[in-house]
Coordinates of C-alpha atoms in Angstrom, one line a residue:
M16 CA 0.1 -0.1 0.1
A17 CA 1.2 3.6 0.5
E18 CA 4.8 3.1 0.5
A19 CA 7.8 5.0 3.0
S20 CA 9.3 7.7 0.9
R21 CA 12.9 7.3 -0.3
W22 CA 15.8 9.6 -1.5
H23 CA 19.0 9.7 -3.1
R24 CA 22.0 11.0 -1.7
G25 CA 25.0 12.6 -3.3
G26 CA 26.9 13.6 -6.4
A27 CA 23.8 14.8 -8.5
S28 CA 23.1 18.2 -9.4
K29 CA 20.7 20.6 -7.5
H30 CA 18.4 20.5 -10.3
K31 CA 18.4 16.6 -10.6
L32 CA 18.1 16.3 -6.6
H33 CA 15.0 18.8 -6.7
Y34 CA 13.4 17.2 -9.6
R35 CA 13.8 13.6 -7.8
K36 CA 12.3 15.4 -4.7
E37 CA 8.9 16.5 -6.7
V38 CA 8.8 13.0 -7.8
E39 CA 9.0 11.3 -4.8
I40 CA 6.4 13.9 -3.1
T41 CA 4.1 13.0 -5.8
T42 CA 4.4 9.5 -5.9
T43 CA 3.7 9.5 -2.2
L44 CA 0.8 12.0 -2.5
Q45 CA -0.4 9.7 -5.3
E46 CA 0.0 6.5 -3.0
L47 CA -1.7 8.1 -0.3
L48 CA -4.7 9.3 -2.3
L49 CA -5.2 5.8 -3.6
Y50 CA -5.0 4.0 0.1
F51 CA -7.7 6.6 0.8
I52 CA -9.7 5.7 -1.8
F53 CA -9.5 2.1 -0.6
L54 CA -10.3 3.2 2.8
I55 CA -13.6 4.9 1.5
N56 CA -14.4 1.5 -0.6
L57 CA -13.8 -0.6 2.6
C58 CA -15.9 1.6 4.8
I59 CA -19.0 1.2 2.3
L60 CA -18.8 -2.5 2.1
T61 CA -18.5 -2.4 6.3
F62 CA -21.7 0.0 6.8
G63 CA -23.6 -1.0 3.5
M64 CA -23.9 -4.5 5.0
V65 CA -25.9 -3.2 8.0
N66 CA -29.2 -1.2 8.2
P67 CA -31.2 0.2 11.1
H68 CA -34.0 -2.2 10.3
M69 CA -31.9 -5.0 11.5
Y70 CA -31.7 -3.6 15.4
Y71 CA -35.4 -2.7 15.2
L72 CA -36.1 -6.6 13.9
N73 CA -34.1 -8.2 16.6
K74 CA -35.5 -5.8 19.3
V75 CA -39.3 -6.8 18.6
M76 CA -38.4 -10.3 18.6
S77 CA -36.3 -10.0 21.9
S78 CA -39.6 -8.3 23.4
L79 CA -41.5 -11.1 22.2
F80 CA -40.1 -13.9 23.2
L81 CA -37.8 -12.8 26.2
D82 CA -39.9 -10.2 27.7
T83 CA -43.4 -11.5 27.3
S84 CA -44.3 -13.2 31.0
V85 CA -46.5 -16.2 31.9
P86 CA -50.1 -15.0 32.2
G87 CA -51.0 -14.3 35.7
E88 CA -47.0 -14.4 36.7
E89 CA -45.7 -11.1 35.8
R90 CA -42.5 -11.7 36.6
T91 CA -42.0 -15.2 35.1
N92 CA -40.7 -15.1 31.3
F93 CA -37.7 -16.9 29.5
K94 CA -35.1 -14.2 31.1
S95 CA -36.2 -15.4 34.5
I96 CA -36.7 -19.1 34.1
R97 CA -34.8 -20.7 37.0
S98 CA -36.4 -24.4 37.2
I99 CA -37.8 -27.3 35.1
T100 CA -41.3 -26.0 36.1
D101 CA -40.5 -22.4 34.8
F102 CA -39.7 -23.8 31.6
W103 CA -42.9 -25.5 30.8
K104 CA -44.8 -22.8 31.7
F105 CA -42.8 -20.8 29.2
M106 CA -43.3 -23.4 26.9
E107 CA -47.0 -23.7 27.1
G108 CA -47.3 -19.8 27.4
P109 CA -45.1 -17.3 26.0
L110 CA -43.5 -19.3 23.3
L111 CA -46.7 -21.0 21.8
E112 CA -48.5 -17.8 22.0
G113 CA -45.6 -15.8 20.3
L114 CA -45.1 -18.6 17.4
Y115 CA -48.8 -18.9 16.0
W116 CA -50.3 -16.0 14.8
D117 CA -53.2 -17.1 12.4
S118 CA -55.9 -14.5 12.6
W119 CA -56.2 -10.7 12.8
Y120 CA -56.5 -9.0 16.4
N121 CA -60.3 -9.0 15.9
N122 CA -59.8 -12.6 14.8
Q123 CA -60.7 -12.4 11.2
Q124 CA -58.3 -13.9 8.8
L125 CA -57.7 -10.9 6.3
Y126 CA -55.0 -12.5 4.1
N127 CA -54.3 -16.3 3.1
L128 CA -51.5 -17.9 5.4
K129 CA -50.9 -20.8 3.1
N130 CA -50.5 -22.8 6.2
S131 CA -47.5 -20.6 7.9
S132 CA -48.0 -18.4 10.7
R133 CA -47.3 -14.6 10.6
I134 CA -45.7 -12.9 13.6
Y135 CA -46.5 -9.5 14.1
Y136 CA -48.6 -10.0 11.1
E137 CA -45.2 -9.1 9.0
N138 CA -43.0 -11.7 9.8
I139 CA -43.3 -15.5 7.9
L140 CA -42.2 -18.2 10.1
L141 CA -40.0 -20.4 7.9
G142 CA -40.7 -24.1 7.9
V143 CA -41.8 -25.4 11.7
P144 CA -39.3 -24.7 14.9
R145 CA -37.2 -27.3 16.1
V146 CA -36.3 -28.3 19.8
R147 CA -33.2 -30.4 20.8
Q148 CA -32.1 -31.6 24.1
L149 CA -28.7 -33.0 24.9
K150 CA -28.1 -35.1 27.9
V151 CA -25.2 -37.0 29.9
R152 CA -25.1 -40.3 30.9
N153 CA -25.5 -41.6 34.8
N154 CA -22.0 -42.6 36.3
T155 CA -20.5 -39.9 34.6
C156 CA -19.0 -38.7 38.0
K157 CA -18.1 -40.3 41.2
V158 CA -20.2 -40.6 44.5
Y159 CA -18.0 -40.3 47.7
S160 CA -18.7 -43.6 49.7
S161 CA -20.3 -42.2 52.6
F162 CA -23.0 -40.9 50.6
Q163 CA -23.3 -43.3 48.2
S164 CA -26.4 -44.9 50.5
L165 CA -28.2 -41.9 49.8
M166 CA -27.6 -41.0 46.2
S167 CA -26.5 -44.1 43.8
E168 CA -26.8 -41.9 40.8
C169 CA -24.2 -39.2 39.7
Y170 CA -24.8 -36.6 36.2
G171 CA -21.4 -34.5 35.5
K172 CA -20.9 -31.7 33.3
Y173 CA -21.4 -31.9 29.8
T174 CA -18.7 -33.2 27.5
S175 CA -18.8 -35.0 24.2
A176 CA -17.5 -38.2 26.0
N177 CA -20.1 -37.7 28.8
E178 CA -22.8 -37.3 26.4
D179 CA -25.7 -40.0 26.3
L180 CA -26.3 -41.6 23.4
S181 CA -28.8 -44.1 24.2
N182 CA -32.9 -44.2 24.0
F183 CA -35.0 -43.5 27.0
G184 CA -38.4 -42.9 28.4
L185 CA -40.9 -43.9 25.7
Q186 CA -38.8 -44.8 23.1
I187 CA -41.1 -44.3 20.3
N188 CA -40.7 -40.8 18.5
T189 CA -37.8 -38.7 17.4
E190 CA -37.6 -36.9 20.9
W191 CA -36.9 -40.3 22.8
R192 CA -34.6 -41.6 20.3
Y193 CA -30.9 -40.1 19.8
S194 CA -30.4 -38.2 16.6
T195 CA -27.3 -37.8 15.1
S196 CA -26.4 -34.3 13.5
N197 CA -27.3 -33.9 9.4
T198 CA -26.2 -30.5 9.4
N199 CA -23.2 -28.4 8.9
S200 CA -23.9 -25.4 11.7
P201 CA -20.9 -24.9 14.1
W202 CA -21.2 -26.2 17.6
H203 CA -22.9 -24.1 20.4
W204 CA -20.6 -22.2 22.8
G205 CA -22.7 -22.0 26.1
F206 CA -22.2 -20.7 29.6
L207 CA -21.0 -24.1 31.1
G208 CA -19.8 -25.9 27.7
V209 CA -19.4 -26.5 24.4
Y210 CA -22.4 -28.5 22.8
R211 CA -22.4 -30.2 19.8
N212 CA -25.1 -31.0 17.2
G213 CA -27.8 -33.8 17.4
G214 CA -29.6 -34.9 20.2
Y215 CA -33.2 -35.8 21.2
I216 CA -34.9 -33.7 18.5
F217 CA -38.6 -33.0 17.8
T218 CA -40.2 -30.4 15.5
L219 CA -43.6 -28.2 16.1
S220 CA -46.9 -28.7 14.2
K221 CA -48.3 -26.2 12.2
S222 CA -51.1 -26.3 14.5
K223 CA -51.1 -24.5 17.6
S224 CA -53.2 -26.8 19.4
E225 CA -51.3 -29.8 18.3
T226 CA -47.9 -28.2 19.5
K227 CA -49.6 -27.5 23.0
N228 CA -50.3 -31.1 23.1
K229 CA -47.0 -32.2 22.5
F230 CA -45.5 -29.8 25.2
I231 CA -47.9 -31.7 27.9
D232 CA -47.3 -35.0 26.7
L233 CA -43.7 -34.4 27.0
R234 CA -43.8 -32.6 30.3
L235 CA -46.4 -35.5 32.1
N236 CA -43.7 -38.1 30.7
S237 CA -40.6 -36.5 32.1
W238 CA -38.8 -35.8 29.0
I239 CA -36.7 -33.2 31.1
T240 CA -34.5 -35.6 33.3
R241 CA -31.5 -35.3 35.9
G242 CA -29.4 -35.9 32.9
T243 CA -30.8 -33.0 30.9
R244 CA -27.9 -30.5 30.4
V245 CA -29.3 -28.3 27.7
I246 CA -32.5 -27.4 25.6
F247 CA -32.3 -25.8 22.0
I248 CA -35.3 -23.6 20.6
D249 CA -34.4 -22.8 17.0
F250 CA -36.9 -21.2 14.3
S251 CA -36.5 -18.5 11.7
L252 CA -38.1 -15.5 10.2
Y253 CA -38.5 -13.6 7.4
N254 CA -39.5 -10.1 6.6
A255 CA -39.8 -9.0 2.9
N256 CA -40.6 -5.4 3.9
V257 CA -37.3 -4.8 4.8
N258 CA -35.8 -8.1 3.2
L259 CA -34.3 -9.4 6.2
F260 CA -34.1 -12.8 8.0
C261 CA -34.2 -13.3 11.6
I262 CA -32.6 -16.5 12.8
I263 CA -33.3 -17.0 16.7
R264 CA -31.9 -19.7 19.0
L265 CA -33.1 -19.9 22.6
V266 CA -30.9 -22.0 24.9
A267 CA -31.7 -23.3 28.5
E268 CA -28.6 -24.8 30.0
F269 CA -29.3 -27.1 33.0
P270 CA -26.1 -27.2 35.1
A271 CA -25.0 -30.0 37.5
T272 CA -25.6 -27.5 40.4
G273 CA -29.3 -27.4 39.5
G274 CA -31.4 -24.8 38.2
I275 CA -31.4 -23.2 34.7
L276 CA -29.2 -20.7 33.0
T277 CA -31.0 -19.2 29.9
S278 CA -29.2 -17.5 26.9
W279 CA -30.2 -16.4 23.1
Q280 CA -29.2 -15.3 20.0
F281 CA -30.8 -13.2 17.4
Y282 CA -29.2 -12.7 14.1
S283 CA -31.0 -10.3 11.7
V284 CA -29.0 -10.9 8.1
K285 CA -29.6 -10.1 4.3
L286 CA -29.1 -13.2 2.6
L287 CA -31.0 -12.0 -0.4
R288 CA -28.1 -10.0 -1.4
Y289 CA -28.7 -8.3 -4.7
V290 CA -32.1 -7.2 -5.1
S291 CA -32.0 -3.0 -5.2
Y292 CA -29.8 -0.3 -7.1
Y293 CA -28.0 -0.1 -4.0
D294 CA -27.1 -3.7 -3.5
Y295 CA -25.9 -3.6 -6.9
F296 CA -23.3 -0.4 -5.7
I297 CA -22.6 -2.5 -2.7
A298 CA -21.4 -5.3 -5.3
S299 CA -19.5 -3.0 -7.6
C300 CA -17.7 -1.8 -4.2
E301 CA -17.0 -5.7 -3.6
I302 CA -15.4 -5.8 -7.3
T303 CA -13.2 -2.8 -6.6
F304 CA -12.2 -4.2 -3.1
C305 CA -10.8 -7.0 -5.0
I306 CA -8.8 -4.9 -7.6
F307 CA -7.3 -3.0 -4.8
L308 CA -6.4 -6.1 -2.9
F309 CA -4.6 -7.7 -6.4
V310 CA -2.5 -4.4 -6.5
F311 CA -1.5 -4.2 -3.1
T312 CA -0.8 -7.7 -3.1
T313 CA 1.6 -7.0 -6.1
Q314 CA 3.0 -4.1 -4.7
E315 CA 4.1 -6.3 -1.4
V316 CA 5.6 -9.0 -3.7
K317 CA 7.8 -7.0 -5.3
K318 CA 8.9 -5.3 -2.1
I319 CA 9.9 -8.5 -1.0
K320 CA 11.9 -9.7 -4.2
E321 CA 13.6 -6.3 -3.8
F322 CA 14.6 -6.4 -0.1
K323 CA 14.3 -10.4 0.4
S324 CA 14.9 -11.0 4.1
A325 CA 15.1 -7.1 5.0
Y326 CA 11.7 -6.6 4.1
F327 CA 10.8 -8.6 7.4
K328 CA 12.6 -6.5 10.0
S329 CA 10.1 -3.7 9.7
I330 CA 6.9 -3.7 11.7
W331 CA 5.1 -1.8 9.1
N332 CA 5.8 -4.4 6.4
W333 CA 4.2 -7.0 9.1
L334 CA 1.3 -4.8 9.5
E335 CA 0.9 -5.2 5.7
L336 CA 1.0 -8.6 5.7
L337 CA -1.7 -8.9 8.2
L338 CA -3.9 -6.5 6.6
L339 CA -3.6 -8.2 3.4
L340 CA -4.1 -11.7 5.1
L341 CA -7.6 -10.1 6.8
C342 CA -8.2 -8.8 3.6
F343 CA -8.1 -12.6 1.5
V344 CA -9.8 -14.3 4.6
A345 CA -12.9 -11.6 4.4
V346 CA -12.9 -12.4 0.5
S347 CA -13.1 -16.0 1.0
F348 CA -15.5 -16.0 3.6
N349 CA -18.1 -13.6 1.5
T350 CA -17.4 -15.9 -1.6
Y351 CA -18.2 -19.1 0.7
C352 CA -21.3 -17.5 2.2
N353 CA -22.8 -16.6 -1.2
V354 CA -22.1 -20.0 -2.7
Q355 CA -23.8 -21.8 0.4
I356 CA -26.9 -18.9 0.2
F357 CA -27.4 -19.9 -3.7
L358 CA -26.9 -23.8 -3.0
L359 CA -29.6 -24.1 0.3
L360 CA -31.9 -21.1 0.4
G361 CA -34.2 -22.7 -2.5
E362 CA -34.3 -25.8 -1.0
L363 CA -34.6 -24.4 2.6
L364 CA -37.7 -22.6 1.5
E365 CA -39.4 -25.5 -0.1
S366 CA -39.2 -27.6 3.2
T367 CA -42.2 -25.6 4.8
E368 CA -43.0 -28.5 6.9
Q369 CA -39.5 -29.4 8.3
Y370 CA -37.3 -27.4 10.2
S371 CA -35.5 -25.0 8.0
D372 CA -31.7 -24.7 9.2
F373 CA -30.8 -21.2 8.7
Y374 CA -28.3 -21.0 11.4
F375 CA -25.6 -22.2 9.4
L376 CA -26.2 -19.2 7.0
A377 CA -26.3 -16.7 9.8
C378 CA -23.2 -17.9 11.4
W379 CA -21.3 -17.4 8.3
H380 CA -22.6 -14.0 7.7
I381 CA -21.7 -12.9 11.1
Y382 CA -18.3 -14.5 10.8
Y383 CA -17.7 -12.5 7.5
N384 CA -19.0 -9.2 9.2
N385 CA -16.9 -10.0 12.4
I386 CA -13.6 -10.4 10.0
I387 CA -14.3 -7.1 7.8
A388 CA -14.5 -5.1 11.1
I389 CA -11.1 -6.2 12.1
T390 CA -10.0 -5.4 8.9
I391 CA -11.2 -2.0 8.6
F392 CA -9.7 -1.4 12.3
F393 CA -6.3 -2.5 11.2
A394 CA -6.5 -0.4 7.6
W395 CA -7.1 2.8 9.8
I396 CA -4.2 2.1 12.0
K397 CA -1.9 1.6 9.1
N398 CA -3.3 5.0 7.6
M399 CA -2.6 6.9 10.7
F400 CA 0.6 5.6 11.7
L401 CA 2.4 4.4 8.5
A402 CA 1.1 6.4 5.5
I403 CA 1.3 9.9 7.6
I404 CA 4.4 9.6 10.3
N405 CA 6.5 7.3 8.3
D406 CA 6.4 9.6 5.4
T407 CA 6.4 12.8 6.8
Y408 CA 9.6 12.1 8.8
S409 CA 11.1 10.3 5.4
E410 CA 10.8 13.9 4.2
V411 CA 12.6 15.7 7.2
K412 CA 15.4 13.1 7.0
A413 CA 15.8 13.5 2.7
D414 CA 16.0 17.2 3.5
Y415 CA 19.0 16.5 5.7
S416 CA 20.4 13.9 3.6
I417 CA 20.7 16.1 0.4
G418 CA 22.7 18.7 2.2
R419 CA 19.7 21.2 2.7
R420 CA 18.5 21.5 6.1
P421 CA 14.9 21.8 6.7
D422 CA 13.5 25.2 7.4
F423 CA 12.1 24.5 11.2
E424 CA 10.3 28.0 12.4
L425 CA 10.5 26.0 15.8
G426 CA 14.1 26.2 15.8
K427 CA 14.5 29.5 14.6
M428 CA 12.2 30.8 17.7
I429 CA 14.0 28.6 20.1
K430 CA 17.5 30.0 18.8
Q431 CA 16.4 33.5 18.9
S432 CA 14.6 33.0 22.3
Y433 CA 18.3 31.8 23.6
K434 CA 20.0 34.3 22.6
N435 CA 18.0 37.1 23.8
V436 CA 18.1 35.7 27.3
L437 CA 22.2 35.6 27.2
E438 CA 21.9 39.2 26.6
K439 CA 19.2 40.0 29.1
F440 CA 21.8 38.2 31.6
R441 CA 24.4 40.0 30.0
L442 CA 26.2 36.4 29.4
K443 CA 26.2 37.7 25.7
K444 CA 26.4 41.3 23.9
A445 CA 24.2 42.4 21.6
R446 CA 25.5 41.8 17.8
K447 CA 26.1 44.8 16.2
D448 CA 27.9 43.2 13.3
E449 CA 26.5 40.1 11.6
D450 CA 29.5 38.9 11.2
K451 CA 31.0 39.2 14.6
K452 CA 32.3 35.9 16.1
T453 CA 30.7 34.5 18.9
K454 CA 31.8 33.3 22.1
G455 CA 32.9 29.7 22.5
S456 CA 30.4 27.4 24.7
G457 CA 33.1 27.0 27.3
D458 CA 33.7 30.6 27.8
L459 CA 29.6 30.9 28.2
A460 CA 29.7 28.3 30.6
E461 CA 32.5 29.9 32.5
Q462 CA 30.8 32.9 32.8
A463 CA 27.2 31.7 33.4
R464 CA 29.1 30.2 36.6
R465 CA 30.5 33.3 37.7
E466 CA 27.1 35.1 37.2
G467 CA 25.5 32.6 39.7
F468 CA 23.5 30.3 37.2
D469 CA 22.7 26.7 38.2
E470 CA 25.0 23.9 37.8
N471 CA 22.1 22.0 36.4
E472 CA 21.0 24.6 34.0
I473 CA 24.6 24.7 32.8
Q474 CA 25.0 21.1 32.3
K475 CA 21.9 20.6 30.5
A476 CA 22.5 23.4 27.8
E477 CA 26.0 21.8 27.1
Q478 CA 24.2 18.2 27.0
M479 CA 21.8 19.7 24.3
K480 CA 24.8 21.5 21.9
K481 CA 26.1 18.3 22.1
W482 CA 23.0 16.5 20.9
K483 CA 22.6 18.9 18.4
E484 CA 25.8 18.5 17.2
R485 CA 25.7 14.9 16.8
L486 CA 22.3 14.7 14.9
E487 CA 23.6 17.6 12.6
K488 CA 27.0 15.7 11.9
K489 CA 24.7 12.4 11.2
Y490 CA 22.1 13.9 8.8
Y491 CA 23.6 17.5 7.7
S492 CA 26.1 15.6 5.6
T493 CA 27.4 15.7 2.2
E494 CA 28.6 12.2 1.5
I495 CA 27.5 10.3 -1.6
Q496 CA 25.7 7.5 -1.4
D497 CA 23.9 6.2 -4.4
D498 CA 21.4 3.7 -2.6
Y499 CA 17.8 4.3 -1.6
Q500 CA 17.0 3.8 2.1
P501 CA 14.0 3.9 4.4
V502 CA 13.8 5.9 7.4
T503 CA 14.5 3.5 10.6
Q504 CA 12.6 3.6 13.8
E505 CA 15.8 4.3 15.6
E506 CA 16.3 7.6 13.1
F507 CA 12.8 8.7 13.7
R508 CA 12.9 8.0 17.2
E509 CA 16.3 10.5 17.7
L510 CA 14.4 12.8 15.7
F511 CA 11.4 12.9 17.7
L512 CA 13.0 13.1 20.7
Y513 CA 15.2 15.9 19.4
A514 CA 11.9 17.8 19.1
V515 CA 10.6 16.9 22.3
E516 CA 13.8 18.5 24.0
L517 CA 13.6 21.8 21.7
E518 CA 9.9 22.2 22.7
K519 CA 11.3 21.5 26.7
E520 CA 13.8 24.0 26.2
L521 CA 11.4 26.8 24.4
H522 CA 9.4 26.2 27.3
Y523 CA 12.1 26.8 30.0
I524 CA 13.3 29.8 28.0
N525 CA 10.2 31.4 28.0
L526 CA 9.8 30.9 31.7
K527 CA 13.2 32.6 32.1
L528 CA 12.3 35.4 29.8
N529 CA 9.2 36.2 31.6
E530 CA 11.0 36.4 35.1
V531 CA 13.1 38.9 33.5
M532 CA 10.4 40.8 32.3
R533 CA 8.8 40.9 35.9
K534 CA 12.1 42.1 37.3
V535 CA 13.0 44.9 34.7
S536 CA 9.0 45.9 35.2
A537 CA 10.0 46.4 38.9
L538 CA 12.5 48.6 38.4

């Protein structure tokens, strides 16, 4: 991306050096402009994937399924579930009422539902919801011998090794028989463990009454046991008004300590990407991003071939490589997500009588959003520190290297103020002739001691002078060097510390001037 400025020392004519200087500045400005366009394009991609409707859709759905209380019990909702009794009350109350909207608020059916629920009259329930349980086996932990007479069973925490794979209960339907996973969804990371796919699964009916009878039957036959460690409730919605899918997962974890811990996930994502003119504009930005990525990769490959192992000694080059890696990962995630949507979306929408697993697509969409957010963070870090600071101080060193000292207004101010202070304290006579030689630093130091100056101040002034002479000797040089060299971190540090010391000296001199002026005013 924007490369550090380079310069040439030595034996060329002033005209050629000036021309080369203009070319380098022009090249640097072009690279900064190119990188700025890249940042704008990356910002459009990042913020173009989200819109306020995502927040509002998540908000209304979370309010419906998390905050709605059980009738007659205002404090019992999904967030407040603490026992198995509370869990079944939620299943037979707020969950059932929230999933099935089969008529208008005045009990009139104003449109053809086509055997599907319309949550809040605008959000189509895709397929049917799914409930899934994971259990652990008995004797997955050891009861102390003194308590074996009181408790012979022991159910440990959930791990894949402790998971119960055997049938239980009535053993007649899928909810009583263990089913292996046939999806590519990632494992769920909960409060108490990482839960894999599969388990004891059943799907809800299209009929509200049948679903309620199902819940009652499971409750009466103790579907939740001491070995139960987690229950997932998964379903997906689609809102055509804003072209958003909302994938919802409610999780109830049953720790070995007893009680229930609840958590939830609401993912509002735009799976149908290219619909409006704005969507096609985002698509053009994605193509532009790939072009930038190709150009920047080519630049870095050329630099590696040119500098070889020296390339990897700079932290900024490592930042370049990290940024390129993140860009490639973002492109890979986006490509994979779009391919999976193209392959799976039609199939998922056709299975209206089965559970539609949009959770897999939503997860990959979230992964892409996260990686593009990390990419833009490092892109701005690189822009602020590499493209601005390094280029700026490269130009400062370039001025020294071609035999021309940069015109530091701050340095002139400090020098003039220093001379005025010496004249006020009569350590130096006012210059009447511009060609008159000044006294040596040693004479000034001795005179300052005779006048009663503090020894620390004198030593600090001498140290400052030596430091200045050393930097001038190093950078104000006419030696001929034909190679191009970037600014090193150590050189940048020395220049920066020198500027800091000059600023401190200016502050100190101003204080002395104010003190002298007060004494003069008192006379």
